[in-house]
mmCIF file of C-alpha atoms in Angstrom:
data_model
loop_
_atom_site.group_PDB
_atom_site.id
_atom_site.type_symbol
_atom_site.label_atom_id
_atom_site.label_comp_id
_atom_site.label_asym_id
_atom_site.label_seq_id
_atom_site.Cartn_x
_atom_site.Cartn_y
_atom_site.Cartn_z
ATOM 1 C CA UNK A 26 -25.701 -17.292 2.989
ATOM 2 C CA UNK A 27 -24.683 -15.153 5.730
ATOM 3 C CA UNK A 28 -24.040 -11.417 5.337
ATOM 4 C CA UNK A 29 -20.935 -9.784 6.848
ATOM 5 C CA UNK A 30 -21.062 -6.229 8.216
ATOM 6 C CA UNK A 31 -18.455 -3.846 9.245
ATOM 7 C CA UNK A 32 -20.057 -2.567 12.537
ATOM 8 C CA UNK A 33 -17.666 -0.296 13.650
ATOM 9 C CA UNK A 34 -14.289 1.402 12.865
ATOM 10 C CA UNK A 35 -11.558 3.162 14.973
ATOM 11 C CA UNK A 36 -8.071 4.293 14.697
ATOM 12 C CA UNK A 37 -5.037 5.399 16.769
ATOM 13 C CA UNK A 38 -1.823 6.997 15.980
ATOM 14 C CA UNK A 39 1.151 7.839 18.342
ATOM 15 C CA UNK A 40 1.104 11.549 19.301
ATOM 16 C CA UNK A 41 4.614 12.616 17.941
ATOM 17 C CA UNK A 42 4.675 13.963 14.508
ATOM 18 C CA UNK A 43 7.819 14.294 12.354
ATOM 19 C CA UNK A 44 7.373 16.688 9.587
ATOM 20 C CA UNK A 45 9.476 16.463 6.350
ATOM 21 C CA UNK A 46 11.496 19.414 7.286
ATOM 22 C CA UNK A 47 12.555 17.773 10.698
ATOM 23 C CA UNK A 48 13.601 14.614 8.310
ATOM 24 C CA UNK A 49 15.665 17.013 6.405
ATOM 25 C CA UNK A 50 17.784 18.030 9.250
ATOM 26 C CA UNK A 51 19.148 14.450 9.940
ATOM 27 C CA UNK A 52 19.091 13.139 6.357
ATOM 28 C CA UNK A 53 19.886 14.608 2.780
ATOM 29 C CA UNK A 54 16.422 15.182 1.665
ATOM 30 C CA UNK A 55 13.922 18.050 1.662
ATOM 31 C CA UNK A 56 10.058 18.495 1.924
ATOM 32 C CA UNK A 57 9.817 19.547 -1.759
ATOM 33 C CA UNK A 58 11.701 16.246 -2.859
ATOM 34 C CA UNK A 59 9.466 14.159 -0.665
ATOM 35 C CA UNK A 60 6.121 15.713 -0.982
ATOM 36 C CA UNK A 61 6.492 15.978 -4.950
ATOM 37 C CA UNK A 62 7.333 12.229 -5.226
ATOM 38 C CA UNK A 63 5.164 10.755 -2.367
ATOM 39 C CA UNK A 64 2.470 13.356 -1.366
ATOM 40 C CA UNK A 65 3.749 12.732 2.234
ATOM 41 C CA UNK A 66 4.035 15.758 4.349
ATOM 42 C CA UNK A 67 4.535 14.339 7.831
ATOM 43 C CA UNK A 68 4.307 11.083 9.815
ATOM 44 C CA UNK A 69 3.447 9.849 13.168
ATOM 45 C CA UNK A 70 6.488 8.131 15.043
ATOM 46 C CA UNK A 71 6.123 6.009 18.083
ATOM 47 C CA UNK A 72 8.278 6.688 21.138
ATOM 48 C CA UNK A 73 8.105 3.816 23.485
ATOM 49 C CA UNK A 74 4.532 1.991 22.332
ATOM 50 C CA UNK A 75 4.978 -0.986 20.472
ATOM 51 C CA UNK A 76 2.693 -2.527 17.900
ATOM 52 C CA UNK A 77 0.327 -4.271 20.481
ATOM 53 C CA UNK A 78 0.079 -0.864 22.403
ATOM 54 C CA UNK A 79 -1.352 1.028 19.390
ATOM 55 C CA UNK A 80 -3.644 -1.871 18.562
ATOM 56 C CA UNK A 81 -4.890 -2.036 21.904
ATOM 57 C CA UNK A 82 -5.974 1.584 21.714
ATOM 58 C CA UNK A 83 -8.085 0.699 18.693
ATOM 59 C CA UNK A 84 -9.514 -2.379 20.352
ATOM 60 C CA UNK A 85 -10.773 -0.267 23.231
ATOM 61 C CA UNK A 86 -12.162 2.184 21.218
ATOM 62 C CA UNK A 87 -13.795 -0.449 18.811
ATOM 63 C CA UNK A 88 -15.420 -1.983 22.101
ATOM 64 C CA UNK A 89 -16.366 1.457 23.412
ATOM 65 C CA UNK A 90 -18.138 2.528 20.322
ATOM 66 C CA UNK A 91 -20.076 -0.760 19.847
ATOM 67 C CA UNK A 92 -20.971 -1.644 23.365
ATOM 68 C CA UNK A 93 -19.702 -5.245 22.808
ATOM 69 C CA UNK A 94 -18.252 -6.955 25.918
ATOM 70 C CA UNK A 95 -14.727 -8.134 25.285
ATOM 71 C CA UNK A 96 -15.763 -11.834 25.911
ATOM 72 C CA UNK A 97 -18.265 -11.576 23.096
ATOM 73 C CA UNK A 98 -15.560 -11.302 20.422
ATOM 74 C CA UNK A 99 -14.956 -14.921 18.828
ATOM 75 C CA UNK A 100 -11.985 -13.925 16.700
ATOM 76 C CA UNK A 101 -9.354 -11.246 17.180
ATOM 77 C CA UNK A 102 -6.832 -10.659 14.369
ATOM 78 C CA UNK A 103 -3.990 -8.254 13.808
ATOM 79 C CA UNK A 104 -2.561 -7.788 10.477
ATOM 80 C CA UNK A 105 0.985 -6.535 10.750
ATOM 81 C CA UNK A 106 4.646 -6.612 9.462
ATOM 82 C CA UNK A 107 6.136 -5.256 12.574
ATOM 83 C CA UNK A 108 4.851 -7.259 15.406
ATOM 84 C CA UNK A 109 6.026 -7.058 18.950
ATOM 85 C CA UNK A 110 7.750 -10.256 18.642
ATOM 86 C CA UNK A 111 8.011 -13.753 16.650
ATOM 87 C CA UNK A 112 5.933 -15.301 19.332
ATOM 88 C CA UNK A 113 3.443 -14.481 21.210
ATOM 89 C CA UNK A 114 1.320 -12.936 18.381
ATOM 90 C CA UNK A 115 0.743 -9.231 18.378
ATOM 91 C CA UNK A 116 -3.170 -10.336 18.319
ATOM 92 C CA UNK A 117 -2.663 -12.550 21.444
ATOM 93 C CA UNK A 118 -0.958 -9.596 23.411
ATOM 94 C CA UNK A 119 -3.920 -7.586 22.559
ATOM 95 C CA UNK A 120 -6.408 -10.268 23.523
ATOM 96 C CA UNK A 121 -4.977 -10.902 26.718
ATOM 97 C CA UNK A 122 -4.993 -7.080 27.476
ATOM 98 C CA UNK A 123 -8.316 -6.868 26.255
ATOM 99 C CA UNK A 124 -9.569 -9.935 28.469
ATOM 100 C CA UNK A 125 -11.443 -11.016 25.113
ATOM 101 C CA UNK A 126 -10.917 -14.574 26.775
ATOM 102 C CA UNK A 127 -13.359 -16.342 24.103
ATOM 103 C CA UNK A 128 -11.623 -15.059 21.159
ATOM 104 C CA UNK A 129 -9.080 -17.128 19.026
ATOM 105 C CA UNK A 130 -6.240 -14.728 18.242
ATOM 106 C CA UNK A 131 -3.327 -14.548 15.782
ATOM 107 C CA UNK A 132 -1.539 -12.352 13.382
ATOM 108 C CA UNK A 133 -1.865 -12.054 9.755
ATOM 109 C CA UNK A 134 1.423 -11.485 7.768
ATOM 110 C CA UNK A 135 0.599 -9.987 4.386
ATOM 111 C CA UNK A 136 2.433 -6.640 4.848
ATOM 112 C CA UNK A 137 0.355 -3.668 3.139
ATOM 113 C CA UNK A 138 -2.319 -6.238 2.224
ATOM 114 C CA UNK A 139 -2.651 -7.457 5.481
ATOM 115 C CA UNK A 140 -5.920 -5.640 6.410
ATOM 116 C CA UNK A 141 -7.553 -7.096 3.160
ATOM 117 C CA UNK A 142 -6.250 -10.426 3.677
ATOM 118 C CA UNK A 143 -7.408 -10.182 7.174
ATOM 119 C CA UNK A 144 -10.963 -9.414 5.751
ATOM 120 C CA UNK A 145 -10.929 -12.465 3.733
ATOM 121 C CA UNK A 146 -9.945 -14.719 6.871
ATOM 122 C CA UNK A 147 -12.662 -13.038 8.880
ATOM 123 C CA UNK A 148 -15.263 -13.737 6.283
ATOM 124 C CA UNK A 149 -14.403 -17.360 5.841
ATOM 125 C CA UNK A 150 -14.877 -17.722 9.748
ATOM 126 C CA UNK A 151 -17.841 -15.663 9.903
ATOM 127 C CA UNK A 152 -19.557 -17.571 7.307
ATOM 128 C CA UNK A 153 -19.042 -20.806 9.151
ATOM 129 C CA UNK A 154 -20.683 -22.257 12.064
ATOM 130 C CA UNK A 155 -19.945 -20.544 15.631
ATOM 131 C CA UNK A 156 -17.999 -17.457 14.877
ATOM 132 C CA UNK A 157 -20.202 -14.302 15.044
ATOM 133 C CA UNK A 158 -18.131 -11.346 16.108
ATOM 134 C CA UNK A 159 -14.543 -10.748 14.660
ATOM 135 C CA UNK A 160 -12.186 -7.864 15.288
ATOM 136 C CA UNK A 161 -9.566 -7.057 12.783
ATOM 137 C CA UNK A 162 -6.925 -4.542 13.396
ATOM 138 C CA UNK A 163 -3.807 -3.424 11.123
ATOM 139 C CA UNK A 164 -1.282 -1.961 13.249
ATOM 140 C CA UNK A 165 2.288 -1.024 12.581
ATOM 141 C CA UNK A 166 5.467 0.539 14.056
ATOM 142 C CA UNK A 167 7.481 0.465 11.151
ATOM 143 C CA UNK A 168 9.909 3.279 12.714
ATOM 144 C CA UNK A 169 11.492 0.197 14.510
ATOM 145 C CA UNK A 170 12.187 -1.624 11.181
ATOM 146 C CA UNK A 171 13.220 0.940 8.984
ATOM 147 C CA UNK A 172 16.879 1.888 8.244
ATOM 148 C CA UNK A 173 16.847 5.300 9.093
ATOM 149 C CA UNK A 174 20.308 5.742 7.086
ATOM 150 C CA UNK A 175 18.584 4.777 3.827
ATOM 151 C CA UNK A 176 16.823 8.063 2.769
ATOM 152 C CA UNK A 177 15.204 6.699 0.115
ATOM 153 C CA UNK A 178 12.792 4.579 2.219
ATOM 154 C CA UNK A 179 13.224 6.195 5.504
ATOM 155 C CA UNK A 180 11.018 9.143 4.471
ATOM 156 C CA UNK A 181 8.075 6.731 3.055
ATOM 157 C CA UNK A 182 6.522 5.290 6.476
ATOM 158 C CA UNK A 183 4.861 6.027 9.534
ATOM 159 C CA UNK A 184 3.290 4.364 12.779
ATOM 160 C CA UNK A 185 -0.402 3.825 13.248
ATOM 161 C CA UNK A 186 -3.035 1.227 13.856
ATOM 162 C CA UNK A 187 -6.868 1.208 12.607
ATOM 163 C CA UNK A 188 -9.319 -1.422 12.817
ATOM 164 C CA UNK A 189 -13.050 -2.710 12.483
ATOM 165 C CA UNK A 190 -15.443 -4.906 13.974
ATOM 166 C CA UNK A 191 -17.307 -7.284 11.853
ATOM 167 C CA UNK A 192 -20.266 -9.423 12.567
ATOM 168 C CA UNK A 193 -22.267 -11.850 10.701
ATOM 169 C CA UNK A 194 -26.027 -11.180 9.867
ATOM 170 C CA UNK A 195 -28.759 -12.909 8.416
ATOM 171 C CA UNK A 196 -30.690 -9.686 7.200
ATOM 172 C CA UNK A 197 -29.910 -5.952 6.293
ATOM 173 C CA UNK A 198 -28.101 -4.535 3.298
ATOM 174 C CA UNK A 199 -24.536 -4.442 4.202
ATOM 175 C CA UNK A 200 -22.521 -7.293 2.884
ATOM 176 C CA UNK A 201 -19.154 -8.406 1.413
ATOM 177 C CA UNK A 202 -19.594 -8.367 -2.480
ATOM 178 C CA UNK A 203 -16.734 -9.609 -3.917
ATOM 179 C CA UNK A 204 -12.978 -10.144 -3.699
ATOM 180 C CA UNK A 205 -9.632 -10.792 -5.391
ATOM 181 C CA UNK A 206 -6.435 -11.555 -3.698
ATOM 182 C CA UNK A 207 -3.419 -12.846 -5.108
ATOM 183 C CA UNK A 208 0.284 -13.663 -3.845
ATOM 184 C CA UNK A 209 3.518 -13.526 -5.949
ATOM 185 C CA UNK A 210 6.197 -15.006 -4.092
ATOM 186 C CA UNK A 211 8.574 -15.133 -6.731
ATOM 187 C CA UNK A 212 9.109 -11.369 -6.306
ATOM 188 C CA UNK A 213 9.334 -11.695 -2.411
ATOM 189 C CA UNK A 214 12.860 -10.153 -2.361
ATOM 190 C CA UNK A 215 11.549 -6.939 -3.859
ATOM 191 C CA UNK A 216 10.353 -5.783 -0.542
ATOM 192 C CA UNK A 217 12.042 -7.147 2.678
ATOM 193 C CA UNK A 218 11.845 -6.374 6.383
ATOM 194 C CA UNK A 219 13.259 -7.979 9.463
ATOM 195 C CA UNK A 220 15.072 -10.765 7.569
ATOM 196 C CA UNK A 221 17.143 -13.283 9.513
ATOM 197 C CA UNK A 222 19.932 -15.280 8.886
ATOM 198 C CA UNK A 223 20.429 -18.926 9.725
ATOM 199 C CA UNK A 224 23.558 -19.625 11.981
ATOM 200 C CA UNK A 225 26.349 -20.912 9.748
ATOM 201 C CA UNK A 226 28.530 -22.399 12.758
ATOM 202 C CA UNK A 227 27.526 -24.507 15.766
ATOM 203 C CA UNK A 228 27.942 -23.475 18.406
ATOM 204 C CA UNK A 229 27.121 -19.999 17.663
ATOM 205 C CA UNK A 230 27.057 -17.050 20.511
ATOM 206 C CA UNK A 231 27.002 -14.219 17.997
ATOM 207 C CA UNK A 232 24.123 -11.740 18.204
ATOM 208 C CA UNK A 233 20.917 -12.568 16.352
ATOM 209 C CA UNK A 234 21.187 -10.696 12.992
ATOM 210 C CA UNK A 235 17.712 -9.148 11.783
ATOM 211 C CA UNK A 236 18.061 -6.974 8.633
ATOM 212 C CA UNK A 237 15.969 -3.567 8.417
ATOM 213 C CA UNK A 238 13.745 -2.710 5.516
ATOM 214 C CA UNK A 239 14.687 -2.636 1.998
ATOM 215 C CA UNK A 240 12.840 -2.302 -1.127
ATOM 216 C CA UNK A 241 13.113 -2.162 -4.917
ATOM 217 C CA UNK A 242 11.467 0.976 -5.724
ATOM 218 C CA UNK A 243 10.962 0.537 -9.341
ATOM 219 C CA UNK A 244 9.639 -3.022 -9.103
ATOM 220 C CA UNK A 245 7.209 -2.406 -6.462
ATOM 221 C CA UNK A 246 5.896 0.793 -8.223
ATOM 222 C CA UNK A 247 5.519 -1.234 -11.478
ATOM 223 C CA UNK A 248 3.949 -4.236 -9.612
ATOM 224 C CA UNK A 249 1.393 -1.698 -8.117
ATOM 225 C CA UNK A 250 0.429 0.188 -11.080
ATOM 226 C CA UNK A 251 -0.178 -3.183 -12.866
ATOM 227 C CA UNK A 252 -1.431 -5.506 -10.559
ATOM 228 C CA UNK A 253 -3.683 -3.357 -8.541
ATOM 229 C CA UNK A 254 -5.867 -2.104 -11.131
ATOM 230 C CA UNK A 255 -6.376 -5.978 -12.203
ATOM 231 C CA UNK A 256 -7.126 -6.946 -8.756
ATOM 232 C CA UNK A 257 -9.870 -4.115 -8.396
ATOM 233 C CA UNK A 258 -11.365 -4.960 -11.768
ATOM 234 C CA UNK A 259 -11.402 -8.597 -10.817
ATOM 235 C CA UNK A 260 -13.046 -8.001 -7.456
ATOM 236 C CA UNK A 261 -15.561 -5.495 -8.729
ATOM 237 C CA UNK A 262 -16.597 -7.981 -11.424
ATOM 238 C CA UNK A 263 -16.933 -10.926 -9.024
ATOM 239 C CA UNK A 264 -19.486 -8.422 -7.110
ATOM 240 C CA UNK A 265 -21.352 -8.243 -10.219
ATOM 241 C CA UNK A 266 -20.728 -4.587 -10.543
ATOM 242 C CA UNK A 267 -18.813 -2.126 -12.667
ATOM 243 C CA UNK A 268 -16.240 0.468 -11.777
ATOM 244 C CA UNK A 269 -18.832 3.179 -12.114
ATOM 245 C CA UNK A 270 -20.977 1.783 -9.420
ATOM 246 C CA UNK A 271 -18.125 2.044 -6.830
ATOM 247 C CA UNK A 272 -18.404 5.028 -4.807
ATOM 248 C CA UNK A 273 -14.818 5.080 -3.193
ATOM 249 C CA UNK A 274 -11.728 3.251 -3.996
ATOM 250 C CA UNK A 275 -10.033 3.131 -0.525
ATOM 251 C CA UNK A 276 -6.417 2.268 -1.472
ATOM 252 C CA UNK A 277 -3.430 1.461 0.454
ATOM 253 C CA UNK A 278 -1.648 4.820 0.816
ATOM 254 C CA UNK A 279 2.056 3.789 -0.150
ATOM 255 C CA UNK A 280 2.449 6.806 -2.448
ATOM 256 C CA UNK A 281 -0.055 9.354 -3.974
ATOM 257 C CA UNK A 282 1.513 8.994 -7.346
ATOM 258 C CA UNK A 283 0.873 5.273 -7.522
ATOM 259 C CA UNK A 284 -3.006 6.206 -6.416
ATOM 260 C CA UNK A 285 -3.026 8.602 -9.563
ATOM 261 C CA UNK A 286 -1.724 6.175 -11.881
ATOM 262 C CA UNK A 287 -4.216 3.596 -10.650
ATOM 263 C CA UNK A 288 -7.098 5.802 -11.070
ATOM 264 C CA UNK A 289 -5.831 6.750 -14.643
ATOM 265 C CA UNK A 290 -5.462 2.923 -15.612
ATOM 266 C CA UNK A 291 -9.081 2.331 -14.462
ATOM 267 C CA UNK A 292 -10.532 5.599 -16.148
ATOM 268 C CA UNK A 293 -11.948 6.469 -12.818
ATOM 269 C CA UNK A 294 -12.115 10.123 -11.464
ATOM 270 C CA UNK A 295 -9.565 10.860 -8.802
ATOM 271 C CA UNK A 296 -12.135 12.262 -6.510
ATOM 272 C CA UNK A 297 -13.139 8.464 -5.983
ATOM 273 C CA UNK A 298 -9.721 7.975 -4.669
ATOM 274 C CA UNK A 299 -9.372 9.595 -1.069
ATOM 275 C CA UNK A 300 -5.793 10.312 0.129
ATOM 276 C CA UNK A 301 -4.704 10.984 3.640
ATOM 277 C CA UNK A 302 -0.989 9.885 3.179
ATOM 278 C CA UNK A 303 0.276 13.457 3.428
ATOM 279 C CA UNK A 304 -0.646 13.317 7.344
ATOM 280 C CA UNK A 305 0.380 9.412 8.095
ATOM 281 C CA UNK A 306 2.726 8.522 5.235
ATOM 282 C CA UNK A 307 2.625 4.702 4.603
ATOM 283 C CA UNK A 308 1.396 2.804 7.285
ATOM 284 C CA UNK A 309 1.435 -0.576 5.748
ATOM 285 C CA UNK A 310 -1.346 -2.721 7.044
ATOM 286 C CA UNK A 311 -2.762 0.245 9.051
ATOM 287 C CA UNK A 312 -3.166 2.511 6.108
ATOM 288 C CA UNK A 313 -6.476 0.871 4.675
ATOM 289 C CA UNK A 314 -8.592 0.903 7.797
ATOM 290 C CA UNK A 315 -6.983 4.274 8.832
ATOM 291 C CA UNK A 316 -8.407 5.960 5.743
ATOM 292 C CA UNK A 317 -11.532 3.794 6.211
ATOM 293 C CA UNK A 318 -12.238 5.141 9.581
ATOM 294 C CA UNK A 319 -11.360 8.750 8.465
ATOM 295 C CA UNK A 320 -14.142 8.531 5.767
ATOM 296 C CA UNK A 321 -16.520 7.024 7.949
ATOM 297 C CA UNK A 322 -15.945 9.458 10.703
ATOM 298 C CA UNK A 323 -16.424 12.130 7.933
ATOM 299 C CA UNK A 324 -19.698 10.937 6.971
ATOM 300 C CA UNK A 325 -18.354 10.129 3.702
ATOM 301 C CA UNK A 326 -18.853 6.558 3.837
ATOM 302 C CA UNK A 327 -22.371 5.841 4.957
ATOM 303 C CA UNK A 328 -24.522 2.651 5.131
ATOM 304 C CA UNK A 329 -25.321 1.460 1.542
ATOM 305 C CA UNK A 330 -22.171 3.012 0.183
ATOM 306 C CA UNK A 331 -20.246 0.911 -2.271
ATOM 307 C CA UNK A 332 -16.276 0.897 -1.612
ATOM 308 C CA UNK A 333 -13.315 -1.243 -2.931
ATOM 309 C CA UNK A 334 -10.718 -1.693 -0.307
ATOM 310 C CA UNK A 335 -7.332 -2.464 -2.002
ATOM 311 C CA UNK A 336 -3.966 -3.341 -0.211
ATOM 312 C CA UNK A 337 -0.688 -4.134 -1.938
ATOM 313 C CA UNK A 338 2.773 -4.609 -0.903
ATOM 314 C CA UNK A 339 5.277 -7.219 0.589
ATOM 315 C CA UNK A 340 5.080 -10.715 -0.513
ATOM 316 C CA UNK A 341 4.421 -9.535 -3.076
ATOM 317 C CA UNK A 342 0.825 -9.443 -2.383
ATOM 318 C CA UNK A 343 -2.414 -7.641 -3.652
ATOM 319 C CA UNK A 344 -5.801 -7.665 -2.468
ATOM 320 C CA UNK A 345 -9.283 -5.999 -3.038
ATOM 321 C CA UNK A 346 -12.459 -6.679 -1.302
ATOM 322 C CA UNK A 347 -15.635 -4.857 -2.442
ATOM 323 C CA UNK A 348 -18.273 -4.006 0.264
ATOM 324 C CA UNK A 349 -21.622 -2.555 0.519
ATOM 325 C CA UNK A 350 -20.997 -0.616 3.818
ATOM 326 C CA UNK B 20 10.342 0.049 -35.989
ATOM 327 C CA UNK B 21 12.277 2.756 -37.508
ATOM 328 C CA UNK B 22 14.035 5.406 -35.223
ATOM 329 C CA UNK B 23 11.675 8.093 -36.181
ATOM 330 C CA UNK B 24 8.604 5.572 -35.274
ATOM 331 C CA UNK B 25 10.197 4.942 -32.034
ATOM 332 C CA UNK B 26 11.027 8.696 -31.402
ATOM 333 C CA UNK B 27 6.960 9.502 -32.189
ATOM 334 C CA UNK B 28 6.093 6.594 -29.517
ATOM 335 C CA UNK B 29 8.464 7.825 -27.088
ATOM 336 C CA UNK B 30 7.191 11.673 -27.763
ATOM 337 C CA UNK B 31 3.534 10.598 -27.292
ATOM 338 C CA UNK B 32 4.163 8.725 -23.950
ATOM 339 C CA UNK B 33 6.281 11.738 -22.798
ATOM 340 C CA UNK B 34 3.533 14.430 -23.715
ATOM 341 C CA UNK B 35 0.995 12.281 -21.877
ATOM 342 C CA UNK B 36 3.095 11.806 -18.531
ATOM 343 C CA UNK B 37 4.794 14.841 -18.166
ATOM 344 C CA UNK B 38 1.844 17.079 -19.358
ATOM 345 C CA UNK B 39 4.506 18.779 -21.744
ATOM 346 C CA UNK B 40 4.034 20.458 -25.293
ATOM 347 C CA UNK B 41 4.848 17.924 -27.991
ATOM 348 C CA UNK B 42 6.926 20.637 -29.881
ATOM 349 C CA UNK B 43 9.209 20.800 -26.782
ATOM 350 C CA UNK B 44 9.949 17.063 -26.972
ATOM 351 C CA UNK B 45 13.136 16.669 -29.249
ATOM 352 C CA UNK B 46 15.832 14.114 -29.580
ATOM 353 C CA UNK B 47 18.280 16.302 -27.544
ATOM 354 C CA UNK B 48 15.818 17.296 -24.781
ATOM 355 C CA UNK B 49 17.150 16.216 -21.386
ATOM 356 C CA UNK B 50 14.450 14.438 -19.542
ATOM 357 C CA UNK B 51 15.108 15.507 -16.217
ATOM 358 C CA UNK B 52 16.520 18.939 -16.712
ATOM 359 C CA UNK B 53 14.544 20.113 -19.818
ATOM 360 C CA UNK B 54 11.193 18.246 -19.274
ATOM 361 C CA UNK B 55 11.169 18.332 -15.377
ATOM 362 C CA UNK B 56 10.570 14.650 -15.185
ATOM 363 C CA UNK B 57 11.465 13.127 -11.688
ATOM 364 C CA UNK B 58 12.405 9.621 -11.071
ATOM 365 C CA UNK B 59 9.048 8.306 -11.005
ATOM 366 C CA UNK B 60 7.994 9.774 -14.137
ATOM 367 C CA UNK B 61 10.860 7.932 -15.803
ATOM 368 C CA UNK B 62 9.444 4.882 -14.079
ATOM 369 C CA UNK B 63 6.190 5.398 -15.668
ATOM 370 C CA UNK B 64 7.756 6.289 -19.118
ATOM 371 C CA UNK B 65 9.706 2.882 -19.117
ATOM 372 C CA UNK B 66 6.732 1.021 -17.845
ATOM 373 C CA UNK B 67 4.395 2.382 -20.862
ATOM 374 C CA UNK B 68 7.379 1.720 -23.181
ATOM 375 C CA UNK B 69 7.566 -2.008 -21.926
ATOM 376 C CA UNK B 70 3.603 -2.435 -22.059
ATOM 377 C CA UNK B 71 3.256 -0.994 -25.585
ATOM 378 C CA UNK B 72 6.135 -2.717 -27.304
ATOM 379 C CA UNK B 73 6.479 -6.002 -25.048
ATOM 380 C CA UNK B 74 10.232 -5.329 -24.252
ATOM 381 C CA UNK B 75 11.976 -5.354 -20.747
ATOM 382 C CA UNK B 76 13.740 -1.776 -19.962
ATOM 383 C CA UNK B 77 16.159 -2.100 -17.013
ATOM 384 C CA UNK B 78 16.752 0.863 -14.427
ATOM 385 C CA UNK B 79 17.297 4.217 -15.803
ATOM 386 C CA UNK B 80 20.616 5.444 -14.630
ATOM 387 C CA UNK B 81 22.111 5.641 -18.228
ATOM 388 C CA UNK B 82 19.229 7.530 -19.727
ATOM 389 C CA UNK B 83 19.408 11.118 -20.045
ATOM 390 C CA UNK B 84 18.024 12.505 -23.339
ATOM 391 C CA UNK B 85 15.011 11.485 -25.336
ATOM 392 C CA UNK B 86 17.641 10.054 -27.731
ATOM 393 C CA UNK B 87 18.897 7.895 -25.093
ATOM 394 C CA UNK B 88 15.407 6.467 -24.712
ATOM 395 C CA UNK B 89 14.948 5.807 -28.485
ATOM 396 C CA UNK B 90 18.295 4.262 -28.860
ATOM 397 C CA UNK B 91 17.999 2.019 -25.830
ATOM 398 C CA UNK B 92 14.285 1.174 -27.032
ATOM 399 C CA UNK B 93 15.812 0.234 -30.543
ATOM 400 C CA UNK B 94 18.519 -1.689 -29.029
ATOM 401 C CA UNK B 95 15.767 -3.990 -27.117
ATOM 402 C CA UNK B 96 13.646 -4.253 -30.111
ATOM 403 C CA UNK B 97 16.371 -5.403 -32.393
ATOM 404 C CA UNK B 98 17.520 -7.943 -29.662
ATOM 405 C CA UNK B 99 14.044 -9.475 -29.614
#
């Protein structure tokens, strides 16, 4: 069996920072309200750069760090819930600009679990025949899909992108050890963005109608605090490990209070649950790789460290991948 | 379950979730004003009650005091 290794990580966030205080000037909210309920202090907001632009920065940095030639990539995946367009795929736009001409490119739509679902797709490609090198990026410009008049959801999100290069190996210690992914489509309406409507008359010359983000807060909170611990336990068990063996739980940064509840349910110390939501807000598919890249850059995640990456959100979806880095 | 048993159950969960003194949790305590819970704390208290008692509790708009929670839980248990 081939082993899967994360070779490099990289991230990119747009320059503009919007603090809670700045938000409280345009909507009825406060820094105290936002930070005690979510842990968020600020978020990066993209002005003019679309999702593929953020992802391209990440892609270029990944190639620079690794020394890989763009044409050596076999597969290029972008996980996003805020693509540039229905078609072409954001991954195809990045592939074109990167001139990764040998890479098959497509998007993964699994919202905040997108990076974890992407790891699973990458793993399957890498385990079979000809695919040796994969680039996986989670990228979002959520500021363009948010309803900025809805203060209950607008304060939560930010823009950013981050990703990883993956390679199949026949030797070495690094590997994917176990995973647990589940989809709960019956709860799809609990978190929606970019919902479209079919035309009701023909011919129909009215403008296309696309709805902004909407979420049932309590349902999603309850989903996360129940299904994520189950998913982590299942993935760790499939990896033939115990929770105590995991050095870091790299969780989707939706809300620091959700992370605290998950740690409590797993009876694991909070110190094993790093947070960076204060700086970025919820960046959906970008959040897990943003945190992963930060921990790798800080030297906290080194070769041999065991980590559980876990995402949860729209779909509703949940996914955990246990990795020996 | 009697009202007193439900109260003890609610009190245990509230003490754990809000990190307050058990003596401060009374039937007349206002969850948000007296016990300083915010909306996410209320979610969590409702979730714990749902899990422990195998009932379904809807959103919290009409629940202000501990007594409101106890009455609501009792109604749902009786309706099972």
